[in-house]
Amino acid sequence: MSRFVFFAFVSALAPALLGAQAPTGSGDVLRVGPGVTPPRLLHKVEPEYSPSARAAHVQGTVVLQLVVDEKGRATDITLISPLGFGLDEQAETAVEKWTFAPGVKDGRPVKILASVEVNFRFPQIWFDEKAERQRTSFNVALQSLKRVNASTKAVDRAVKSMQDLSERGFPPAMYLVGVWEINGEHITKDPAHGFALIQKAAAKDYGPAIYEIAVHRIEGQGLSRDVEKGLDEMRQAAVLGSRQAQFYLGNRYSEGNGVPRELDRARRYFRLCAAQGAAICQYKLGSLLLDAPERPERDYVQAVAWFQLAGEQGLQEANSIASREAANLTPAQISWVKTLKAQLVRK
């Protein structure tokens, strides 16, 4: 089930945040308002569940930004709030097939900026709509804050949305607002209150917040220094999905820094953040696989795949190694690398 939301009514999604900026290069893109009539949906194609999402019973909402052009086509589709498991791609594929009666200004068809919610639900399985609304609102606000050319008004709305989510106890927002308060970014500087917010987010098992607490405990900053307890918290953060914690532990175990040097464990931690798309983790994992003594062929081919993935994200050192090793690959290995690259990173 999907919902088409024009920017005049984005408050139903996340207080008018998405209307801040039109896509670069999209021409004279307008928003619904006085003298501008909205597009009208003529034909909608419902998305299909991806096999992996269906098997895992994944539910949630994908939020897309798009432009309805003068011919009533959905163009310039941008992912605002992802869901993963192949559902983002399924949502985009479906919306590309939607058709509209175009928006009109002064009697002429015009391009209109809009947002779309594509909902994936299993009717027979309970779903926490409130939690999902908080997640999508957070992602919409975050996307607005990331825009390089976002207006001051759009940034203010995004910050207010984050503060509201924080006050309602949404852990990612509590963590982010806490970081802002510590640094005096966007809001008034208040390090003590900011750190307390991060501690509250950590108490709700939010991985990035637990990582921050672990670092402070290991380094004895704001908390009594306790390396062992800090490392335990770091491991918990890694399990809960903190890329920073995964990278931190991968480095620790690969170097034997304060822990036994265990390359298998280092590879496991680097693999976690590499699979999430972190280029530096992909590079580190590729290096460990490549440098392993008596490595099997599968590890060599996988190392090249990780280097290529990291290089494609702009990590020059990884790109150099990938180019060097490409000359040594057989045609079968080249095909194997291509297959692995599509499988190694979670989407």
mmCIF file with all atom_site columns, C-alpha atoms in Angstrom, residues 154-336:
data_model
loop_
_atom_site.group_PDB
_atom_site.id
_atom_site.type_symbol
_atom_site.label_atom_id
_atom_site.label_alt_id
_atom_site.label_comp_id
_atom_site.label_asym_id
_atom_site.label_entity_id
_atom_site.label_seq_id
_atom_site.pdbx_PDB_ins_code
_atom_site.Cartn_x
_atom_site.Cartn_y
_atom_site.Cartn_z
_atom_site.occupancy
_atom_site.B_iso_or_equiv
_atom_site.pdbx_formal_charge
_atom_site.auth_seq_id
_atom_site.auth_comp_id
_atom_site.auth_asym_id
_atom_site.auth_atom_id
_atom_site.pdbx_PDB_model_num
ATOM 1   C CA . ALA A 1 154 ? 14.574 23.980  6.218   1.00 0.00 ? 154 ALA A CA 1
ATOM 2   C CA . VAL A 1 155 ? 17.461 23.337  8.607   1.00 0.00 ? 155 VAL A CA 1
ATOM 3   C CA . ASP A 1 156 ? 15.545 24.934  11.480  1.00 0.00 ? 156 ASP A CA 1
ATOM 4   C CA . ARG A 1 157 ? 12.546 22.701  10.768  1.00 0.00 ? 157 ARG A CA 1
ATOM 5   C CA . ALA A 1 158 ? 14.763 19.620  10.659  1.00 0.00 ? 158 ALA A CA 1
ATOM 6   C CA . VAL A 1 159 ? 16.439 20.523  13.950  1.00 0.00 ? 159 VAL A CA 1
ATOM 7   C CA . LYS A 1 160 ? 13.038 21.112  15.567  1.00 0.00 ? 160 LYS A CA 1
ATOM 8   C CA . SER A 1 161 ? 11.837 17.741  14.287  1.00 0.00 ? 161 SER A CA 1
ATOM 9   C CA . MET A 1 162 ? 14.912 16.049  15.784  1.00 0.00 ? 162 MET A CA 1
ATOM 10  C CA . GLN A 1 163 ? 14.361 17.765  19.128  1.00 0.00 ? 163 GLN A CA 1
ATOM 11  C CA . ASP A 1 164 ? 10.718 16.677  19.153  1.00 0.00 ? 164 ASP A CA 1
ATOM 12  C CA . LEU A 1 165 ? 11.720 13.073  18.422  1.00 0.00 ? 165 LEU A CA 1
ATOM 13  C CA . SER A 1 166 ? 14.353 13.247  21.153  1.00 0.00 ? 166 SER A CA 1
ATOM 14  C CA . GLU A 1 167 ? 11.813 14.489  23.678  1.00 0.00 ? 167 GLU A CA 1
ATOM 15  C CA . ARG A 1 168 ? 9.562  11.587  22.725  1.00 0.00 ? 168 ARG A CA 1
ATOM 16  C CA . GLY A 1 169 ? 12.373 9.173   23.557  1.00 0.00 ? 169 GLY A CA 1
ATOM 17  C CA . PHE A 1 170 ? 13.431 8.066   20.060  1.00 0.00 ? 170 PHE A CA 1
ATOM 18  C CA . PRO A 1 171 ? 17.014 6.812   20.637  1.00 0.00 ? 171 PRO A CA 1
ATOM 19  C CA . PRO A 1 172 ? 18.659 7.884   17.340  1.00 0.00 ? 172 PRO A CA 1
ATOM 20  C CA . ALA A 1 173 ? 17.315 11.428  17.800  1.00 0.00 ? 173 ALA A CA 1
ATOM 21  C CA . MET A 1 174 ? 18.344 11.484  21.476  1.00 0.00 ? 174 MET A CA 1
ATOM 22  C CA . TYR A 1 175 ? 21.861 10.508  20.440  1.00 0.00 ? 175 TYR A CA 1
ATOM 23  C CA . LEU A 1 176 ? 22.087 13.083  17.640  1.00 0.00 ? 176 LEU A CA 1
ATOM 24  C CA . VAL A 1 177 ? 20.676 15.941  19.729  1.00 0.00 ? 177 VAL A CA 1
ATOM 25  C CA . GLY A 1 178 ? 23.095 14.926  22.496  1.00 0.00 ? 178 GLY A CA 1
ATOM 26  C CA . VAL A 1 179 ? 26.027 15.219  20.083  1.00 0.00 ? 179 VAL A CA 1
ATOM 27  C CA . TRP A 1 180 ? 24.756 18.629  18.952  1.00 0.00 ? 180 TRP A CA 1
ATOM 28  C CA . GLU A 1 181 ? 24.537 19.850  22.535  1.00 0.00 ? 181 GLU A CA 1
ATOM 29  C CA . ILE A 1 182 ? 28.058 18.642  23.316  1.00 0.00 ? 182 ILE A CA 1
ATOM 30  C CA . ASN A 1 183 ? 29.463 20.421  20.261  1.00 0.00 ? 183 ASN A CA 1
ATOM 31  C CA . GLY A 1 184 ? 27.173 23.446  20.235  1.00 0.00 ? 184 GLY A CA 1
ATOM 32  C CA . GLU A 1 185 ? 26.003 22.545  16.731  1.00 0.00 ? 185 GLU A CA 1
ATOM 33  C CA . HIS A 1 186 ? 22.541 23.732  15.603  1.00 0.00 ? 186 HIS A CA 1
ATOM 34  C CA . ILE A 1 187 ? 21.451 24.304  19.230  1.00 0.00 ? 187 ILE A CA 1
ATOM 35  C CA . THR A 1 188 ? 22.768 25.863  22.441  1.00 0.00 ? 188 THR A CA 1
ATOM 36  C CA . LYS A 1 189 ? 25.882 24.170  23.776  1.00 0.00 ? 189 LYS A CA 1
ATOM 37  C CA . ASP A 1 190 ? 25.225 22.113  26.915  1.00 0.00 ? 190 ASP A CA 1
ATOM 38  C CA . PRO A 1 191 ? 27.800 19.273  27.193  1.00 0.00 ? 191 PRO A CA 1
ATOM 39  C CA . ALA A 1 192 ? 26.439 17.854  30.460  1.00 0.00 ? 192 ALA A CA 1
ATOM 40  C CA . HIS A 1 193 ? 22.879 17.574  29.175  1.00 0.00 ? 193 HIS A CA 1
ATOM 41  C CA . GLY A 1 194 ? 24.107 16.303  25.823  1.00 0.00 ? 194 GLY A CA 1
ATOM 42  C CA . PHE A 1 195 ? 26.115 13.508  27.404  1.00 0.00 ? 195 PHE A CA 1
ATOM 43  C CA . ALA A 1 196 ? 23.116 12.602  29.591  1.00 0.00 ? 196 ALA A CA 1
ATOM 44  C CA . LEU A 1 197 ? 20.997 12.281  26.444  1.00 0.00 ? 197 LEU A CA 1
ATOM 45  C CA . ILE A 1 198 ? 23.575 9.960   24.893  1.00 0.00 ? 198 ILE A CA 1
ATOM 46  C CA . GLN A 1 199 ? 23.556 7.850   28.065  1.00 0.00 ? 199 GLN A CA 1
ATOM 47  C CA . LYS A 1 200 ? 19.760 7.593   27.862  1.00 0.00 ? 200 LYS A CA 1
ATOM 48  C CA . ALA A 1 201 ? 19.986 6.510   24.218  1.00 0.00 ? 201 ALA A CA 1
ATOM 49  C CA . ALA A 1 202 ? 22.596 3.911   25.209  1.00 0.00 ? 202 ALA A CA 1
ATOM 50  C CA . ALA A 1 203 ? 20.274 2.609   27.930  1.00 0.00 ? 203 ALA A CA 1
ATOM 51  C CA . LYS A 1 204 ? 17.754 1.979   25.128  1.00 0.00 ? 204 LYS A CA 1
ATOM 52  C CA . ASP A 1 205 ? 20.321 -0.218  23.328  1.00 0.00 ? 205 ASP A CA 1
ATOM 53  C CA . TYR A 1 206 ? 21.161 2.252   20.562  1.00 0.00 ? 206 TYR A CA 1
ATOM 54  C CA . GLY A 1 207 ? 24.491 1.058   19.177  1.00 0.00 ? 207 GLY A CA 1
ATOM 55  C CA . PRO A 1 208 ? 26.132 4.406   18.243  1.00 0.00 ? 208 PRO A CA 1
ATOM 56  C CA . ALA A 1 209 ? 25.302 5.796   21.713  1.00 0.00 ? 209 ALA A CA 1
ATOM 57  C CA . ILE A 1 210 ? 26.788 2.736   23.417  1.00 0.00 ? 210 ILE A CA 1
ATOM 58  C CA . TYR A 1 211 ? 29.920 3.243   21.286  1.00 0.00 ? 211 TYR A CA 1
ATOM 59  C CA . GLU A 1 212 ? 30.279 6.812   22.596  1.00 0.00 ? 212 GLU A CA 1
ATOM 60  C CA . ILE A 1 213 ? 29.873 5.634   26.191  1.00 0.00 ? 213 ILE A CA 1
ATOM 61  C CA . ALA A 1 214 ? 32.434 2.890   25.607  1.00 0.00 ? 214 ALA A CA 1
ATOM 62  C CA . VAL A 1 215 ? 34.994 5.342   24.207  1.00 0.00 ? 215 VAL A CA 1
ATOM 63  C CA . HIS A 1 216 ? 34.511 7.687   27.152  1.00 0.00 ? 216 HIS A CA 1
ATOM 64  C CA . ARG A 1 217 ? 34.922 4.805   29.591  1.00 0.00 ? 217 ARG A CA 1
ATOM 65  C CA . ILE A 1 218 ? 38.014 3.374   27.891  1.00 0.00 ? 218 ILE A CA 1
ATOM 66  C CA . GLU A 1 219 ? 39.655 6.817   27.767  1.00 0.00 ? 219 GLU A CA 1
ATOM 67  C CA . GLY A 1 220 ? 38.394 7.937   31.187  1.00 0.00 ? 220 GLY A CA 1
ATOM 68  C CA . GLN A 1 221 ? 36.638 11.020  29.814  1.00 0.00 ? 221 GLN A CA 1
ATOM 69  C CA . GLY A 1 222 ? 33.585 11.952  31.854  1.00 0.00 ? 222 GLY A CA 1
ATOM 70  C CA . LEU A 1 223 ? 33.428 8.423   33.265  1.00 0.00 ? 223 LEU A CA 1
ATOM 71  C CA . SER A 1 224 ? 35.721 6.430   35.541  1.00 0.00 ? 224 SER A CA 1
ATOM 72  C CA . ARG A 1 225 ? 38.330 4.704   33.379  1.00 0.00 ? 225 ARG A CA 1
ATOM 73  C CA . ASP A 1 226 ? 37.528 1.002   33.027  1.00 0.00 ? 226 ASP A CA 1
ATOM 74  C CA . VAL A 1 227 ? 39.021 -0.531  29.892  1.00 0.00 ? 227 VAL A CA 1
ATOM 75  C CA . GLU A 1 228 ? 37.502 -3.983  30.331  1.00 0.00 ? 228 GLU A CA 1
ATOM 76  C CA . LYS A 1 229 ? 33.994 -2.674  30.885  1.00 0.00 ? 229 LYS A CA 1
ATOM 77  C CA . GLY A 1 230 ? 34.459 -0.248  28.015  1.00 0.00 ? 230 GLY A CA 1
ATOM 78  C CA . LEU A 1 231 ? 35.506 -3.065  25.682  1.00 0.00 ? 231 LEU A CA 1
ATOM 79  C CA . ASP A 1 232 ? 32.474 -5.097  26.740  1.00 0.00 ? 232 ASP A CA 1
ATOM 80  C CA . GLU A 1 233 ? 30.285 -2.103  25.907  1.00 0.00 ? 233 GLU A CA 1
ATOM 81  C CA . MET A 1 234 ? 32.128 -1.708  22.603  1.00 0.00 ? 234 MET A CA 1
ATOM 82  C CA . ARG A 1 235 ? 31.342 -5.324  21.714  1.00 0.00 ? 235 ARG A CA 1
ATOM 83  C CA . GLN A 1 236 ? 27.695 -4.731  22.594  1.00 0.00 ? 236 GLN A CA 1
ATOM 84  C CA . ALA A 1 237 ? 27.654 -1.648  20.361  1.00 0.00 ? 237 ALA A CA 1
ATOM 85  C CA . ALA A 1 238 ? 29.167 -3.669  17.512  1.00 0.00 ? 238 ALA A CA 1
ATOM 86  C CA . VAL A 1 239 ? 26.498 -6.349  17.839  1.00 0.00 ? 239 VAL A CA 1
ATOM 87  C CA . LEU A 1 240 ? 23.831 -3.635  17.809  1.00 0.00 ? 240 LEU A CA 1
ATOM 88  C CA . GLY A 1 241 ? 25.104 -2.304  14.493  1.00 0.00 ? 241 GLY A CA 1
ATOM 89  C CA . SER A 1 242 ? 27.513 0.540   15.307  1.00 0.00 ? 242 SER A CA 1
ATOM 90  C CA . ARG A 1 243 ? 29.947 0.743   12.391  1.00 0.00 ? 243 ARG A CA 1
ATOM 91  C CA . GLN A 1 244 ? 32.324 2.796   14.515  1.00 0.00 ? 244 GLN A CA 1
ATOM 92  C CA . ALA A 1 245 ? 32.395 0.079   17.166  1.00 0.00 ? 245 ALA A CA 1
ATOM 93  C CA . GLN A 1 246 ? 32.900 -2.621  14.554  1.00 0.00 ? 246 GLN A CA 1
ATOM 94  C CA . PHE A 1 247 ? 35.794 -0.704  13.008  1.00 0.00 ? 247 PHE A CA 1
ATOM 95  C CA . TYR A 1 248 ? 37.268 0.085   16.439  1.00 0.00 ? 248 TYR A CA 1
ATOM 96  C CA . LEU A 1 249 ? 37.280 -3.575  17.485  1.00 0.00 ? 249 LEU A CA 1
ATOM 97  C CA . GLY A 1 250 ? 38.542 -4.730  14.098  1.00 0.00 ? 250 GLY A CA 1
ATOM 98  C CA . ASN A 1 251 ? 41.544 -2.445  14.516  1.00 0.00 ? 251 ASN A CA 1
ATOM 99  C CA . ARG A 1 252 ? 42.113 -3.495  18.120  1.00 0.00 ? 252 ARG A CA 1
ATOM 100 C CA . TYR A 1 253 ? 42.164 -7.214  17.318  1.00 0.00 ? 253 TYR A CA 1
ATOM 101 C CA . SER A 1 254 ? 44.183 -6.828  14.119  1.00 0.00 ? 254 SER A CA 1
ATOM 102 C CA . GLU A 1 255 ? 46.885 -4.862  15.972  1.00 0.00 ? 255 GLU A CA 1
ATOM 103 C CA . GLY A 1 256 ? 46.687 -6.618  19.342  1.00 0.00 ? 256 GLY A CA 1
ATOM 104 C CA . ASN A 1 257 ? 46.072 -3.250  20.982  1.00 0.00 ? 257 ASN A CA 1
ATOM 105 C CA . GLY A 1 258 ? 45.030 -3.978  24.567  1.00 0.00 ? 258 GLY A CA 1
ATOM 106 C CA . VAL A 1 259 ? 43.550 -7.325  23.486  1.00 0.00 ? 259 VAL A CA 1
ATOM 107 C CA . PRO A 1 260 ? 45.082 -10.542 22.107  1.00 0.00 ? 260 PRO A CA 1
ATOM 108 C CA . ARG A 1 261 ? 45.954 -10.251 18.420  1.00 0.00 ? 261 ARG A CA 1
ATOM 109 C CA . GLU A 1 262 ? 43.235 -12.359 16.802  1.00 0.00 ? 262 GLU A CA 1
ATOM 110 C CA . LEU A 1 263 ? 42.993 -11.910 13.039  1.00 0.00 ? 263 LEU A CA 1
ATOM 111 C CA . ASP A 1 264 ? 39.921 -14.127 12.681  1.00 0.00 ? 264 ASP A CA 1
ATOM 112 C CA . ARG A 1 265 ? 38.047 -11.939 15.151  1.00 0.00 ? 265 ARG A CA 1
ATOM 113 C CA . ALA A 1 266 ? 39.348 -8.788  13.454  1.00 0.00 ? 266 ALA A CA 1
ATOM 114 C CA . ARG A 1 267 ? 38.025 -10.066 10.131  1.00 0.00 ? 267 ARG A CA 1
ATOM 115 C CA . ARG A 1 268 ? 34.620 -10.770 11.675  1.00 0.00 ? 268 ARG A CA 1
ATOM 116 C CA . TYR A 1 269 ? 34.313 -7.214  12.992  1.00 0.00 ? 269 TYR A CA 1
ATOM 117 C CA . PHE A 1 270 ? 35.538 -5.626  9.770   1.00 0.00 ? 270 PHE A CA 1
ATOM 118 C CA . ARG A 1 271 ? 33.117 -7.833  7.839   1.00 0.00 ? 271 ARG A CA 1
ATOM 119 C CA . LEU A 1 272 ? 30.182 -6.414  9.807   1.00 0.00 ? 272 LEU A CA 1
ATOM 120 C CA . CYS A 1 273 ? 30.865 -2.790  8.864   1.00 0.00 ? 273 CYS A CA 1
ATOM 121 C CA . ALA A 1 274 ? 32.099 -3.737  5.382   1.00 0.00 ? 274 ALA A CA 1
ATOM 122 C CA . ALA A 1 275 ? 28.732 -5.373  4.703   1.00 0.00 ? 275 ALA A CA 1
ATOM 123 C CA . GLN A 1 276 ? 27.060 -2.102  5.720   1.00 0.00 ? 276 GLN A CA 1
ATOM 124 C CA . GLY A 1 277 ? 29.033 -0.314  3.006   1.00 0.00 ? 277 GLY A CA 1
ATOM 125 C CA . ALA A 1 278 ? 31.818 1.324   5.060   1.00 0.00 ? 278 ALA A CA 1
ATOM 126 C CA . ALA A 1 279 ? 34.678 1.751   2.566   1.00 0.00 ? 279 ALA A CA 1
ATOM 127 C CA . ILE A 1 280 ? 37.446 1.793   5.192   1.00 0.00 ? 280 ILE A CA 1
ATOM 128 C CA . CYS A 1 281 ? 36.153 -1.502  6.632   1.00 0.00 ? 281 CYS A CA 1
ATOM 129 C CA . GLN A 1 282 ? 36.031 -2.998  3.146   1.00 0.00 ? 282 GLN A CA 1
ATOM 130 C CA . TYR A 1 283 ? 39.629 -1.948  2.617   1.00 0.00 ? 283 TYR A CA 1
ATOM 131 C CA . LYS A 1 284 ? 40.768 -3.313  5.982   1.00 0.00 ? 284 LYS A CA 1
ATOM 132 C CA . LEU A 1 285 ? 38.989 -6.632  5.441   1.00 0.00 ? 285 LEU A CA 1
ATOM 133 C CA . GLY A 1 286 ? 40.407 -6.939  1.933   1.00 0.00 ? 286 GLY A CA 1
ATOM 134 C CA . SER A 1 287 ? 43.907 -6.343  3.306   1.00 0.00 ? 287 SER A CA 1
ATOM 135 C CA . LEU A 1 288 ? 43.555 -9.041  5.976   1.00 0.00 ? 288 LEU A CA 1
ATOM 136 C CA . LEU A 1 289 ? 42.236 -11.532 3.442   1.00 0.00 ? 289 LEU A CA 1
ATOM 137 C CA . LEU A 1 290 ? 44.917 -10.674 0.891   1.00 0.00 ? 290 LEU A CA 1
ATOM 138 C CA . ASP A 1 291 ? 47.814 -10.860 3.376   1.00 0.00 ? 291 ASP A CA 1
ATOM 139 C CA . ALA A 1 292 ? 46.738 -14.105 5.059   1.00 0.00 ? 292 ALA A CA 1
ATOM 140 C CA . PRO A 1 293 ? 49.375 -16.857 4.706   1.00 0.00 ? 293 PRO A CA 1
ATOM 141 C CA . GLU A 1 294 ? 48.333 -19.810 2.572   1.00 0.00 ? 294 GLU A CA 1
ATOM 142 C CA . ARG A 1 295 ? 45.047 -18.128 1.753   1.00 0.00 ? 295 ARG A CA 1
ATOM 143 C CA . PRO A 1 296 ? 42.497 -20.169 -0.205  1.00 0.00 ? 296 PRO A CA 1
ATOM 144 C CA . GLU A 1 297 ? 41.393 -18.949 -3.617  1.00 0.00 ? 297 GLU A CA 1
ATOM 145 C CA . ARG A 1 298 ? 37.971 -17.904 -2.299  1.00 0.00 ? 298 ARG A CA 1
ATOM 146 C CA . ASP A 1 299 ? 39.608 -15.493 0.178   1.00 0.00 ? 299 ASP A CA 1
ATOM 147 C CA . TYR A 1 300 ? 41.791 -13.997 -2.555  1.00 0.00 ? 300 TYR A CA 1
ATOM 148 C CA . VAL A 1 301 ? 38.816 -13.440 -4.861  1.00 0.00 ? 301 VAL A CA 1
ATOM 149 C CA . GLN A 1 302 ? 36.789 -11.987 -1.989  1.00 0.00 ? 302 GLN A CA 1
ATOM 150 C CA . ALA A 1 303 ? 39.663 -9.642  -1.095  1.00 0.00 ? 303 ALA A CA 1
ATOM 151 C CA . VAL A 1 304 ? 39.678 -8.273  -4.646  1.00 0.00 ? 304 VAL A CA 1
ATOM 152 C CA . ALA A 1 305 ? 35.903 -7.813  -4.486  1.00 0.00 ? 305 ALA A CA 1
ATOM 153 C CA . TRP A 1 306 ? 36.204 -5.822  -1.228  1.00 0.00 ? 306 TRP A CA 1
ATOM 154 C CA . PHE A 1 307 ? 38.980 -3.653  -2.694  1.00 0.00 ? 307 PHE A CA 1
ATOM 155 C CA . GLN A 1 308 ? 36.847 -2.919  -5.750  1.00 0.00 ? 308 GLN A CA 1
ATOM 156 C CA . LEU A 1 309 ? 33.849 -2.003  -3.595  1.00 0.00 ? 309 LEU A CA 1
ATOM 157 C CA . ALA A 1 310 ? 35.959 0.349   -1.466  1.00 0.00 ? 310 ALA A CA 1
ATOM 158 C CA . GLY A 1 311 ? 37.594 1.834   -4.552  1.00 0.00 ? 311 GLY A CA 1
ATOM 159 C CA . GLU A 1 312 ? 34.212 2.544   -6.109  1.00 0.00 ? 312 GLU A CA 1
ATOM 160 C CA . GLN A 1 313 ? 33.484 4.736   -3.083  1.00 0.00 ? 313 GLN A CA 1
ATOM 161 C CA . GLY A 1 314 ? 36.581 6.818   -3.737  1.00 0.00 ? 314 GLY A CA 1
ATOM 162 C CA . LEU A 1 315 ? 39.138 5.114   -1.483  1.00 0.00 ? 315 LEU A CA 1
ATOM 163 C CA . GLN A 1 316 ? 42.172 5.542   -3.719  1.00 0.00 ? 316 GLN A CA 1
ATOM 164 C CA . GLU A 1 317 ? 44.460 3.082   -1.959  1.00 0.00 ? 317 GLU A CA 1
ATOM 165 C CA . ALA A 1 318 ? 41.852 0.341   -2.315  1.00 0.00 ? 318 ALA A CA 1
ATOM 166 C CA . ASN A 1 319 ? 41.375 1.238   -5.966  1.00 0.00 ? 319 ASN A CA 1
ATOM 167 C CA . SER A 1 320 ? 45.125 0.966   -6.606  1.00 0.00 ? 320 SER A CA 1
ATOM 168 C CA . ILE A 1 321 ? 45.298 -2.528  -5.087  1.00 0.00 ? 321 ILE A CA 1
ATOM 169 C CA . ALA A 1 322 ? 42.170 -3.623  -6.975  1.00 0.00 ? 322 ALA A CA 1
ATOM 170 C CA . SER A 1 323 ? 43.694 -2.430  -10.268 1.00 0.00 ? 323 SER A CA 1
ATOM 171 C CA . ARG A 1 324 ? 46.980 -4.196  -9.501  1.00 0.00 ? 324 ARG A CA 1
ATOM 172 C CA . GLU A 1 325 ? 45.310 -7.495  -8.643  1.00 0.00 ? 325 GLU A CA 1
ATOM 173 C CA . ALA A 1 326 ? 42.901 -7.356  -11.587 1.00 0.00 ? 326 ALA A CA 1
ATOM 174 C CA . ALA A 1 327 ? 45.799 -8.168  -13.881 1.00 0.00 ? 327 ALA A CA 1
ATOM 175 C CA . ASN A 1 328 ? 46.277 -11.479 -12.063 1.00 0.00 ? 328 ASN A CA 1
ATOM 176 C CA . LEU A 1 329 ? 42.669 -12.672 -12.259 1.00 0.00 ? 329 LEU A CA 1
ATOM 177 C CA . THR A 1 330 ? 41.519 -15.441 -14.563 1.00 0.00 ? 330 THR A CA 1
ATOM 178 C CA . PRO A 1 331 ? 38.287 -14.968 -16.533 1.00 0.00 ? 331 PRO A CA 1
ATOM 179 C CA . ALA A 1 332 ? 36.537 -17.290 -14.063 1.00 0.00 ? 332 ALA A CA 1
ATOM 180 C CA . GLN A 1 333 ? 37.804 -15.238 -11.123 1.00 0.00 ? 333 GLN A CA 1
ATOM 181 C CA . ILE A 1 334 ? 36.700 -11.984 -12.760 1.00 0.00 ? 334 ILE A CA 1
ATOM 182 C CA . SER A 1 335 ? 33.188 -13.410 -13.034 1.00 0.00 ? 335 SER A CA 1
ATOM 183 C CA . TRP A 1 336 ? 33.391 -14.629 -9.433  1.00 0.00 ? 336 TRP A CA 1
#
